[in-house]
PDB file of C-alpha atoms and ligand atoms in Angstrom:
ATOM      1  CA  MET A 293     106.491  85.974 183.591  1.00 77.00           C
ATOM      2  CA  THR A 294     106.114  88.858 186.007  1.00 94.00           C
ATOM      3  CA  ARG A 295     103.648  87.699 188.600  1.00 98.00           C
ATOM      4  CA  LEU A 296     106.216  88.256 191.366  1.00 98.00           C
ATOM      5  CA  ALA A 297     108.142  91.112 189.746  1.00 98.00           C
ATOM      6  CA  GLY A 298     110.026  93.110 192.348  1.00 97.00           C
ATOM      7  CA  LYS A 299     109.277  90.671 195.175  1.00 98.00           C
ATOM      8  CA  ARG A 300     111.923  89.478 197.605  1.00 99.00           C
ATOM      9  CA  ALA A 301     111.181  85.919 198.632  1.00 99.00           C
ATOM     10  CA  ALA A 302     112.690  83.491 201.113  1.00 99.00           C
ATOM     11  CA  VAL A 303     111.934  79.803 200.601  1.00 99.00           C
ATOM     12  CA  ILE A 304     112.700  77.760 203.696  1.00 99.00           C
ATOM     13  CA  GLY A 305     113.588  74.216 202.672  1.00 98.00           C
ATOM     14  CA  ALA A 306     114.457  75.219 199.099  1.00 98.00           C
ATOM     15  CA  GLY A 307     116.566  72.160 198.405  1.00 98.00           C
ATOM     16  CA  SER A 308     115.405  68.617 197.916  1.00 96.00           C
ATOM     17  CA  VAL A 309     116.240  65.488 199.906  1.00 93.00           C
ATOM     18  CA  GLY A 310     116.854  63.529 196.725  1.00 91.00           C
ATOM     19  CA  PRO A 311     117.182  63.853 192.953  1.00 92.00           C
ATOM     20  CA  GLY A 312     114.191  65.388 191.195  1.00 93.00           C
ATOM     21  CA  TRP A 313     111.783  68.093 192.186  1.00 97.00           C
ATOM     22  CA  GLY A 314     110.718  68.644 195.765  1.00 97.00           C
ATOM     23  CA  ASN A 315     108.038  71.176 196.652  1.00 98.00           C
ATOM     24  CA  GLY A 316     110.490  73.767 198.009  1.00 98.00           C
ATOM     25  CA  LYS A 317     112.850  73.468 195.053  1.00 98.00           C
ATOM     26  CA  ALA A 318     109.997  73.854 192.549  1.00 98.00           C
ATOM     27  CA  MET A 319     108.607  76.772 194.537  1.00 98.00           C
ATOM     28  CA  ALA A 320     111.931  78.630 194.554  1.00 98.00           C
ATOM     29  CA  VAL A 321     112.398  78.127 190.798  1.00 98.00           C
ATOM     30  CA  ARG A 322     108.765  79.031 190.029  1.00 98.00           C
ATOM     31  CA  PHE A 323     108.994  82.212 192.115  1.00 99.00           C
ATOM     32  CA  ALA A 324     112.197  83.226 190.336  1.00 98.00           C
ATOM     33  CA  ARG A 325     110.687  82.545 186.907  1.00 98.00           C
ATOM     34  CA  GLU A 326     107.989  85.064 187.814  1.00 98.00           C
ATOM     35  CA  GLY A 327     110.517  87.746 188.673  1.00 98.00           C
ATOM     36  CA  ALA A 328     111.160  87.252 192.402  1.00 98.00           C
ATOM     37  CA  ARG A 329     114.624  87.424 193.910  1.00 98.00           C
ATOM     38  CA  VAL A 330     114.856  84.260 195.992  1.00 99.00           C
ATOM     39  CA  LEU A 331     116.828  83.354 199.085  1.00 99.00           C
ATOM     40  CA  CYS A 332     117.193  79.562 199.067  1.00 99.00           C
ATOM     41  CA  VAL A 333     117.359  78.494 202.712  1.00 99.00           C
ATOM     42  CA  ASP A 334     118.267  74.944 203.649  1.00 98.00           C
ATOM     43  CA  ARG A 335     120.312  73.086 206.233  1.00 98.00           C
ATOM     44  CA  ASN A 336     121.977  71.323 203.326  1.00 98.00           C
ATOM     45  CA  LEU A 337     124.178  73.930 201.654  1.00 98.00           C
ATOM     46  CA  GLU A 338     124.676  71.865 198.496  1.00 98.00           C
ATOM     47  CA  ALA A 339     120.931  71.357 198.062  1.00 98.00           C
ATOM     48  CA  ALA A 340     120.318  75.097 198.423  1.00 98.00           C
ATOM     49  CA  GLN A 341     123.162  75.829 195.995  1.00 98.00           C
ATOM     50  CA  GLU A 342     121.708  73.438 193.449  1.00 98.00           C
ATOM     51  CA  THR A 343     118.371  75.263 193.494  1.00 98.00           C
ATOM     52  CA  ALA A 344     120.037  78.680 193.377  1.00 98.00           C
ATOM     53  CA  GLY A 345     122.185  77.438 190.480  1.00 98.00           C
ATOM     54  CA  LEU A 346     119.105  76.353 188.520  1.00 98.00           C
ATOM     55  CA  ILE A 347     117.633  79.824 189.035  1.00 98.00           C
ATOM     56  CA  ALA A 348     120.838  81.558 187.975  1.00 98.00           C
ATOM     57  CA  ASP A 349     121.115  79.328 184.876  1.00 98.00           C
ATOM     58  CA  GLU A 350     117.698  80.593 183.791  1.00 98.00           C
ATOM     59  CA  GLY A 351     118.781  84.208 184.301  1.00 98.00           C
ATOM     60  CA  GLY A 352     117.065  84.626 187.677  1.00 98.00           C
ATOM     61  CA  VAL A 353     118.411  86.065 190.904  1.00 98.00           C
ATOM     62  CA  ALA A 354     119.057  83.849 193.931  1.00 98.00           C
ATOM     63  CA  GLU A 355     121.098  83.795 197.118  1.00 98.00           C
ATOM     64  CA  VAL A 356     121.802  80.927 199.462  1.00 98.00           C
ATOM     65  CA  LEU A 357     121.610  80.582 203.238  1.00 98.00           C
ATOM     66  CA  ALA A 358     122.612  77.391 205.033  1.00 98.00           C
ATOM     67  CA  VAL A 359     120.835  77.135 208.374  1.00 98.00           C
ATOM     68  CA  ASP A 360     119.030  74.439 210.304  1.00 98.00           C
ATOM     69  CA  VAL A 361     115.559  75.731 211.195  1.00 98.00           C
ATOM     70  CA  THR A 362     115.825  74.119 214.634  1.00 98.00           C
ATOM     71  CA  ALA A 363     118.632  76.545 215.578  1.00 98.00           C
ATOM     72  CA  PRO A 364     117.439  79.319 217.919  1.00 97.00           C
ATOM     73  CA  GLU A 365     119.103  81.854 215.616  1.00 97.00           C
ATOM     74  CA  ALA A 366     117.374  80.555 212.442  1.00 98.00           C
ATOM     75  CA  GLY A 367     114.819  83.381 212.312  1.00 98.00           C
ATOM     76  CA  ASP A 368     117.409  86.116 212.719  1.00 98.00           C
ATOM     77  CA  ALA A 369     119.632  84.395 210.161  1.00 98.00           C
ATOM     78  CA  VAL A 370     116.832  84.466 207.560  1.00 98.00           C
ATOM     79  CA  SER A 371     115.750  88.049 208.222  1.00 98.00           C
ATOM     80  CA  GLY A 372     119.388  89.208 208.395  1.00 98.00           C
ATOM     81  CA  ALA A 373     120.269  87.543 205.088  1.00 98.00           C
ATOM     82  CA  MET A 374     117.204  89.050 203.369  1.00 98.00           C
ATOM     83  CA  GLU A 375     117.971  92.482 204.813  1.00 98.00           C
ATOM     84  CA  ARG A 376     121.581  92.335 203.626  1.00 98.00           C
ATOM     85  CA  ALA A 377     120.700  90.987 200.172  1.00 98.00           C
ATOM     86  CA  TRP A 378     117.676  93.057 199.228  1.00 98.00           C
ATOM     87  CA  GLY A 379     116.631  95.201 202.197  1.00 98.00           C
ATOM     88  CA  GLY A 380     113.678  93.101 203.431  1.00 98.00           C
ATOM     89  CA  VAL A 381     111.147  90.331 202.824  1.00 98.00           C
ATOM     90  CA  ASP A 382     107.959  90.376 200.756  1.00 99.00           C
ATOM     91  CA  VAL A 383     107.276  86.636 200.644  1.00 99.00           C
ATOM     92  CA  LEU A 384     108.164  83.971 203.170  1.00 99.00           C
ATOM     93  CA  ALA A 385     107.415  80.379 202.169  1.00 99.00           C
ATOM     94  CA  TYR A 386     107.878  77.858 204.974  1.00 99.00           C
ATOM     95  CA  ASN A 387     108.212  74.415 203.387  1.00 98.00           C
ATOM     96  CA  VAL A 388     110.331  72.369 205.800  1.00 98.00           C
ATOM     97  CA  GLY A 389     108.517  69.385 207.232  1.00 97.00           C
ATOM     98  CA  ILE A 390     109.459  65.936 208.435  1.00 96.00           C
ATOM     99  CA  SER A 391     107.432  62.756 208.801  1.00 94.00           C
ATOM    100  CA  GLN A 392     107.781  60.234 211.574  1.00 94.00           C
ATOM    101  CA  THR A 393     105.675  57.113 211.359  1.00 94.00           C
ATOM    102  CA  GLY A 394     103.971  55.812 214.481  1.00 97.00           C
ATOM    103  CA  GLY A 395     100.719  56.073 216.377  1.00 98.00           C
ATOM    104  CA  VAL A 396     100.365  57.264 219.953  1.00 98.00           C
ATOM    105  CA  LEU A 397     101.884  54.096 221.428  1.00 98.00           C
ATOM    106  CA  GLU A 398     104.908  54.164 219.137  1.00 97.00           C
ATOM    107  CA  THR A 399     105.734  57.864 219.487  1.00 98.00           C
ATOM    108  CA  SER A 400     108.311  58.888 222.093  1.00 98.00           C
ATOM    109  CA  ASP A 401     108.431  62.307 223.738  1.00 98.00           C
ATOM    110  CA  ALA A 402     111.652  62.985 221.860  1.00 98.00           C
ATOM    111  CA  ASP A 403     110.112  62.134 218.468  1.00 98.00           C
ATOM    112  CA  TRP A 404     107.032  64.222 219.215  1.00 98.00           C
ATOM    113  CA  ALA A 405     109.164  67.212 220.253  1.00 98.00           C
ATOM    114  CA  ARG A 406     111.468  66.924 217.223  1.00 98.00           C
ATOM    115  CA  VAL A 407     108.607  66.728 214.703  1.00 98.00           C
ATOM    116  CA  PHE A 408     106.778  69.625 216.359  1.00 98.00           C
ATOM    117  CA  ASP A 409     109.902  71.757 216.491  1.00 98.00           C
ATOM    118  CA  ILE A 410     110.619  71.346 212.776  1.00 98.00           C
ATOM    119  CA  ASN A 411     107.053  71.358 211.421  1.00 98.00           C
ATOM    120  CA  LEU A 412     105.639  74.065 213.681  1.00 98.00           C
ATOM    121  CA  GLY A 413     108.123  75.625 216.140  1.00 98.00           C
ATOM    122  CA  ALA A 414     110.522  76.733 213.443  1.00 98.00           C
ATOM    123  CA  ALA A 415     107.691  78.209 211.379  1.00 98.00           C
ATOM    124  CA  MET A 416     106.826  80.351 214.409  1.00 98.00           C
ATOM    125  CA  ARG A 417     110.482  81.271 215.015  1.00 98.00           C
ATOM    126  CA  ILE A 418     111.070  82.440 211.451  1.00 98.00           C
ATOM    127  CA  THR A 419     107.702  84.186 211.178  1.00 98.00           C
ATOM    128  CA  ARG A 420     108.435  86.132 214.367  1.00 98.00           C
ATOM    129  CA  ALA A 421     111.752  87.296 212.958  1.00 98.00           C
ATOM    130  CA  VAL A 422     110.492  88.606 209.600  1.00 98.00           C
ATOM    131  CA  LEU A 423     107.118  89.952 210.705  1.00 98.00           C
ATOM    132  CA  PRO A 424     108.287  93.318 212.104  1.00 98.00           C
ATOM    133  CA  GLY A 425     109.817  94.236 208.729  1.00 98.00           C
ATOM    134  CA  MET A 426     106.664  93.233 206.834  1.00 98.00           C
ATOM    135  CA  ARG A 427     104.497  95.215 209.228  1.00 98.00           C
ATOM    136  CA  SER A 428     106.598  98.330 208.916  1.00 98.00           C
ATOM    137  CA  GLN A 429     106.515  98.174 205.106  1.00 98.00           C
ATOM    138  CA  GLY A 430     102.754  97.477 205.302  1.00 98.00           C
ATOM    139  CA  THR A 431     102.872  94.461 203.003  1.00 98.00           C
ATOM    140  CA  GLY A 432     103.983  90.851 203.008  1.00 98.00           C
ATOM    141  CA  ALA A 433     102.813  87.297 202.360  1.00 99.00           C
ATOM    142  CA  PHE A 434     103.412  84.103 204.294  1.00 99.00           C
ATOM    143  CA  VAL A 435     102.827  80.778 202.581  1.00 99.00           C
ATOM    144  CA  TYR A 436     103.084  77.715 204.807  1.00 99.00           C
ATOM    145  CA  VAL A 437     103.279  74.156 203.514  1.00 98.00           C
ATOM    146  CA  SER A 438     101.195  71.936 205.761  1.00 98.00           C
ATOM    147  CA  SER A 439      99.730  68.629 204.572  1.00 98.00           C
ATOM    148  CA  LEU A 440      96.403  67.014 203.865  1.00 98.00           C
ATOM    149  CA  ALA A 441      97.375  64.887 206.874  1.00 98.00           C
ATOM    150  CA  ALA A 442      96.198  67.855 208.965  1.00 98.00           C
ATOM    151  CA  VAL A 443      92.604  66.972 208.054  1.00 98.00           C
ATOM    152  CA  TYR A 444      92.652  63.509 206.468  1.00 97.00           C
ATOM    153  CA  SER A 445      93.689  60.143 207.899  1.00 96.00           C
ATOM    154  CA  ALA A 446      96.082  58.047 205.816  1.00 91.00           C
ATOM    155  CA  PRO A 447      95.903  54.225 205.911  1.00 88.00           C
ATOM    156  CA  TYR A 448      98.859  54.279 208.365  1.00 90.00           C
ATOM    157  CA  SER A 449      99.618  56.205 211.571  1.00 94.00           C
ATOM    158  CA  TYR A 450     101.925  59.169 211.905  1.00 97.00           C
ATOM    159  CA  VAL A 451     100.304  61.072 214.711  1.00 98.00           C
ATOM    160  CA  SER A 452     103.112  63.584 215.368  1.00 98.00           C
ATOM    161  CA  TYR A 453     103.051  64.605 211.703  1.00 98.00           C
ATOM    162  CA  GLU A 454      99.257  64.890 211.540  1.00 98.00           C
ATOM    163  CA  VAL A 455      98.951  66.963 214.701  1.00 98.00           C
ATOM    164  CA  SER A 456     101.923  69.244 214.007  1.00 98.00           C
ATOM    165  CA  LYS A 457     100.623  69.920 210.483  1.00 98.00           C
ATOM    166  CA  ALA A 458      97.159  70.663 211.907  1.00 98.00           C
ATOM    167  CA  GLY A 459      98.878  73.108 214.258  1.00 99.00           C
ATOM    168  CA  LEU A 460     100.543  74.775 211.290  1.00 99.00           C
ATOM    169  CA  VAL A 461      97.138  75.284 209.645  1.00 99.00           C
ATOM    170  CA  ARG A 462      95.853  77.003 212.772  1.00 98.00           C
ATOM    171  CA  PHE A 463      99.092  78.997 213.052  1.00 99.00           C
ATOM    172  CA  ALA A 464      98.717  80.312 209.485  1.00 99.00           C
ATOM    173  CA  ARG A 465      95.198  81.479 210.309  1.00 98.00           C
ATOM    174  CA  SER A 466      96.348  83.114 213.550  1.00 98.00           C
ATOM    175  CA  VAL A 467      99.034  84.998 211.647  1.00 99.00           C
ATOM    176  CA  ALA A 468      96.421  86.008 209.049  1.00 99.00           C
ATOM    177  CA  HIS A 469      93.957  87.297 211.629  1.00 98.00           C
ATOM    178  CA  GLU A 470      96.539  89.140 213.684  1.00 98.00           C
ATOM    179  CA  ASN A 471      98.223  90.793 210.732  1.00 98.00           C
ATOM    180  CA  ALA A 472      95.456  91.627 208.276  1.00 98.00           C
ATOM    181  CA  PRO A 473      95.266  95.203 209.633  1.00 98.00           C
ATOM    182  CA  HIS A 474      98.982  95.551 208.881  1.00 98.00           C
ATOM    183  CA  GLY A 475      98.683  94.518 205.222  1.00 98.00           C
ATOM    184  CA  VAL A 476     100.363  91.169 205.853  1.00 99.00           C
ATOM    185  CA  ARG A 477      98.683  88.037 204.468  1.00 99.00           C
ATOM    186  CA  SER A 478      99.111  84.440 205.566  1.00 99.00           C
ATOM    187  CA  ASN A 479      97.848  81.303 203.848  1.00 99.00           C
ATOM    188  CA  VAL A 480      98.538  77.608 204.052  1.00 99.00           C
ATOM    189  CA  ILE A 481      98.732  74.848 201.452  1.00 99.00           C
ATOM    190  CA  LEU A 482      97.623  71.293 202.210  1.00 98.00           C
ATOM    191  CA  PRO A 483      99.306  69.070 199.612  1.00 98.00           C
ATOM    192  CA  GLY A 484      97.773  65.628 199.191  1.00 98.00           C
ATOM    193  CA  VAL A 485      99.519  62.736 197.513  1.00 96.00           C
ATOM    194  CA  ILE A 486     102.490  64.380 195.799  1.00 97.00           C
ATOM    195  CA  GLU A 487     105.303  62.609 193.966  1.00 95.00           C
ATOM    196  CA  THR A 488     108.488  64.072 195.429  1.00 93.00           C
ATOM    197  CA  PRO A 489     111.859  62.776 196.621  1.00 90.00           C
ATOM    198  CA  HIS A 490     110.567  63.462 200.155  1.00 82.00           C
ATOM    199  CA  VAL A 491     108.219  60.472 199.895  1.00 83.00           C
ATOM    200  CA  ASN A 492     110.907  58.076 198.732  1.00 74.00           C
ATOM    201  CA  ALA A 493     113.176  59.195 201.560  1.00 70.00           C
ATOM    202  CA  PHE A 494     110.643  57.926 204.097  1.00 66.00           C
ATOM    203  CA  VAL A 495     109.791  54.513 202.643  1.00 71.00           C
ATOM    204  CA  ASP A 496     111.768  51.408 203.497  1.00 71.00           C
ATOM    205  CA  SER A 497     114.158  49.761 201.065  1.00 71.00           C
ATOM    206  CA  GLU A 498     111.808  46.768 200.542  1.00 76.00           C
ATOM    207  CA  THR A 499     109.145  48.925 198.916  1.00 80.00           C
ATOM    208  CA  ASN A 500     109.097  48.854 195.141  1.00 86.00           C
ATOM    209  CA  PRO A 501     108.967  52.521 194.011  1.00 84.00           C
ATOM    210  CA  GLU A 502     106.793  51.825 190.915  1.00 87.00           C
ATOM    211  CA  ASP A 503     104.381  49.826 192.991  1.00 90.00           C
ATOM    212  CA  LEU A 504     104.229  52.574 195.582  1.00 88.00           C
ATOM    213  CA  ALA A 505     103.637  55.223 192.887  1.00 91.00           C
ATOM    214  CA  ARG A 506     100.799  53.136 191.412  1.00 94.00           C
ATOM    215  CA  ARG A 507      99.155  52.662 194.795  1.00 93.00           C
ATOM    216  CA  ARG A 508      99.479  56.358 195.639  1.00 93.00           C
ATOM    217  CA  ALA A 509      98.021  57.432 192.284  1.00 96.00           C
ATOM    218  CA  ALA A 510      95.112  55.018 192.744  1.00 95.00           C
ATOM    219  CA  MET A 511      94.105  56.842 195.955  1.00 94.00           C
ATOM    220  CA  VAL A 512      93.459  60.078 194.044  1.00 97.00           C
ATOM    221  CA  PRO A 513      90.176  60.690 192.191  1.00 97.00           C
ATOM    222  CA  MET A 514      92.122  62.396 189.388  1.00 98.00           C
ATOM    223  CA  GLY A 515      94.072  59.165 188.967  1.00 97.00           C
ATOM    224  CA  ARG A 516      97.516  60.632 189.405  1.00 97.00           C
ATOM    225  CA  GLN A 517      99.842  61.875 192.099  1.00 97.00           C
ATOM    226  CA  GLY A 518     100.364  65.604 192.275  1.00 98.00           C
ATOM    227  CA  SER A 519     103.722  67.039 191.322  1.00 98.00           C
ATOM    228  CA  ALA A 520     105.918  69.552 193.096  1.00 98.00           C
ATOM    229  CA  TRP A 521     104.814  72.016 190.392  1.00 98.00           C
ATOM    230  CA  ASP A 522     101.182  71.663 191.454  1.00 98.00           C
ATOM    231  CA  VAL A 523     102.244  72.749 194.939  1.00 98.00           C
ATOM    232  CA  ALA A 524     104.548  75.476 193.594  1.00 98.00           C
ATOM    233  CA  ASN A 525     101.785  76.916 191.397  1.00 98.00           C
ATOM    234  CA  ALA A 526      99.460  77.150 194.385  1.00 99.00           C
ATOM    235  CA  ALA A 527     102.213  78.839 196.401  1.00 99.00           C
ATOM    236  CA  LEU A 528     102.870  81.263 193.536  1.00 98.00           C
ATOM    237  CA  TYR A 529      99.251  82.406 193.529  1.00 98.00           C
ATOM    238  CA  LEU A 530      99.153  82.871 197.298  1.00 99.00           C
ATOM    239  CA  ALA A 531     102.482  84.725 197.267  1.00 99.00           C
ATOM    240  CA  SER A 532     101.445  87.059 194.456  1.00 98.00           C
ATOM    241  CA  ASP A 533      99.382  90.251 194.534  1.00 98.00           C
ATOM    242  CA  GLU A 534      96.678  88.314 192.629  1.00 98.00           C
ATOM    243  CA  ALA A 535      95.819  86.937 196.075  1.00 98.00           C
ATOM    244  CA  GLY A 536      95.838  90.445 197.557  1.00 98.00           C
ATOM    245  CA  PHE A 537      92.428  89.949 199.253  1.00 98.00           C
ATOM    246  CA  VAL A 538      93.059  86.317 200.188  1.00 99.00           C
ATOM    247  CA  THR A 539      94.273  85.585 203.699  1.00 99.00           C
ATOM    248  CA  GLY A 540      93.653  82.851 206.254  1.00 98.00           C
ATOM    249  CA  VAL A 541      92.893  80.352 203.492  1.00 98.00           C
ATOM    250  CA  GLU A 542      93.642  76.624 203.626  1.00 98.00           C
ATOM    251  CA  LEU A 543      94.270  75.599 200.031  1.00 98.00           C
ATOM    252  CA  ARG A 544      94.035  71.862 199.394  1.00 98.00           C
ATOM    253  CA  VAL A 545      96.137  70.649 196.466  1.00 98.00           C
ATOM    254  CA  ASP A 546      94.897  67.075 196.422  1.00 98.00           C
ATOM    255  CA  GLY A 547      93.374  66.093 193.061  1.00 98.00           C
ATOM    256  CA  GLY A 548      89.960  65.735 194.668  1.00 98.00           C
ATOM    257  CA  LEU A 549      90.986  63.373 197.454  1.00 97.00           C
ATOM    258  CA  THR A 550      88.862  65.248 199.990  1.00 96.00           C
ATOM    259  CA  ALA A 551      86.213  66.477 197.550  1.00 96.00           C
TER     260      ALA A 551
HETATM  261  N1  NAD B 849     105.431  64.864 199.105  1.00 54.71           N
HETATM  262  C1  NAD B 849     104.235  64.777 199.623  1.00 54.71           C
HETATM  263  O1  NAD B 849     103.446  63.858 199.293  1.00 54.71           O
HETATM  264  C2  NAD B 849     103.780  65.790 200.624  1.00 54.71           C
HETATM  265  C3  NAD B 849     102.445  65.773 200.984  1.00 54.71           C
HETATM  266  C4  NAD B 849     101.995  66.698 201.911  1.00 54.71           C
HETATM  267  C5  NAD B 849     102.864  67.633 202.431  1.00 54.71           C
HETATM  268  N2  NAD B 849     104.158  67.637 202.082  1.00 54.71           N
HETATM  269  C6  NAD B 849     105.010  68.647 202.709  1.00 54.71           C
HETATM  270  O2  NAD B 849     105.859  69.247 201.746  1.00 54.71           O
HETATM  271  C7  NAD B 849     107.055  69.624 202.388  1.00 54.71           C
HETATM  272  C8  NAD B 849     108.200  68.867 201.764  1.00 54.71           C
HETATM  273  O3  NAD B 849     108.448  69.369 200.537  1.00 54.71           O
HETATM  274  P1  NAD B 849     109.790  68.997 199.745  1.00 54.71           P
HETATM  275  O4  NAD B 849     109.406  68.035 198.698  1.00 54.71           O
HETATM  276  O5  NAD B 849     110.439  70.273 199.339  1.00 54.71           O
HETATM  277  O6  NAD B 849     110.660  68.251 200.892  1.00 54.71           O
HETATM  278  P2  NAD B 849     112.102  67.721 201.066  1.00 54.71           P
HETATM  279  O7  NAD B 849     111.975  66.627 202.075  1.00 54.71           O
HETATM  280  O8  NAD B 849     112.760  67.439 199.754  1.00 54.71           O
HETATM  281  O9  NAD B 849     112.817  68.892 201.846  1.00 54.71           O
HETATM  282  C9  NAD B 849     113.129  70.141 201.323  1.00 54.71           C
HETATM  283  C10 NAD B 849     114.389  70.610 201.986  1.00 54.71           C
HETATM  284  O10 NAD B 849     114.193  70.829 203.387  1.00 54.71           O
HETATM  285  C11 NAD B 849     115.449  70.700 203.980  1.00 54.71           C
HETATM  286  N3  NAD B 849     115.349  70.538 205.429  1.00 54.71           N
HETATM  287  C12 NAD B 849     114.900  69.443 206.099  1.00 54.71           C
HETATM  288  N4  NAD B 849     115.011  69.654 207.426  1.00 54.71           N
HETATM  289  C13 NAD B 849     115.542  70.893 207.585  1.00 54.71           C
HETATM  290  C14 NAD B 849     115.908  71.669 208.712  1.00 54.71           C
HETATM  291  N5  NAD B 849     115.780  71.202 209.956  1.00 54.71           N
HETATM  292  N6  NAD B 849     116.408  72.919 208.515  1.00 54.71           N
HETATM  293  C15 NAD B 849     116.567  73.402 207.258  1.00 54.71           C
HETATM  294  N7  NAD B 849     116.259  72.700 206.147  1.00 54.71           N
HETATM  295  C16 NAD B 849     115.757  71.457 206.307  1.00 54.71           C
HETATM  296  C17 NAD B 849     116.058  69.495 203.302  1.00 54.71           C
HETATM  297  O11 NAD B 849     117.485  69.524 203.406  1.00 54.71           O
HETATM  298  C18 NAD B 849     115.564  69.625 201.885  1.00 54.71           C
HETATM  299  O12 NAD B 849     116.543  70.135 201.007  1.00 54.71           O
HETATM  300  C19 NAD B 849     106.989  69.196 203.832  1.00 54.71           C
HETATM  301  O13 NAD B 849     106.553  70.251 204.653  1.00 54.71           O
HETATM  302  C20 NAD B 849     105.951  68.082 203.752  1.00 54.71           C
HETATM  303  O14 NAD B 849     105.334  67.859 204.986  1.00 54.71           O
HETATM  304  C21 NAD B 849     104.647  66.730 201.184  1.00 54.71           C
END
């Protein structure tokens, strides 16, 4: 278990909005199991502490930072905490993302701006803060969590989510192109239908969870929803030196949904 030995990783959105395994929580634990020291960043201190506690219980090393990514100082807070804890950043995984249902006619300016700020603006803000350190050390890896919604239309509308996640895909490639000469890689994951607490947090109380899970699994050619571990395993590869010649890649984790 040494695929990230010696790496200093920050996982942004390392908690989970409900019981069980979210993508960020699984990613933080998976990274730590492979030898990374992990800063668990979340606006919810208790959620970040829970993830850090799971890592510590397994003998791993984790720190916690409570910050809302929409705060102008979020980037400096992350880079400052990493600098103080371990002297810099090797891996930055940006996992925070929110969904807002609604097509063009249902989406207000305020909703559009909020979704874009969290799904895309904050990724830019935090990237800008940690990039100088990665460039000066001549190595670093960004892993962004976008969504299949960037390229695939669901049976319902959530235009602000789709477009902001498409922007994140392009952003990851821009970061890759700009920083390849500096030894810094950037890749993006497009999770498909994944069973996480995040999904349940956005469905109404009338929806039967088992029914929803069955319908979601039926959409996937592999016949099952993905798990947070499927996303975490993809992130682990992209974060590790095994992906040392891989940058600007959009990795779909979708069980064949777009095959
Ligand atoms: N579950 C799916 O089917 C699916 C599919 C495609 C993409 N995704 C993407 O995966 C990511 C969600 O993964 P998850 O399961 O870890 O999500 P999650 O909703 O459980 O959130 C992870 C953490 O992010 C934190 N967070 C939310 N807003 C924040 C903010 N403004 N500042 C700081 N922290 C904040 C939450 O407190 C939570 O602990 C999102 O980017 C989502 O778009 C999920």
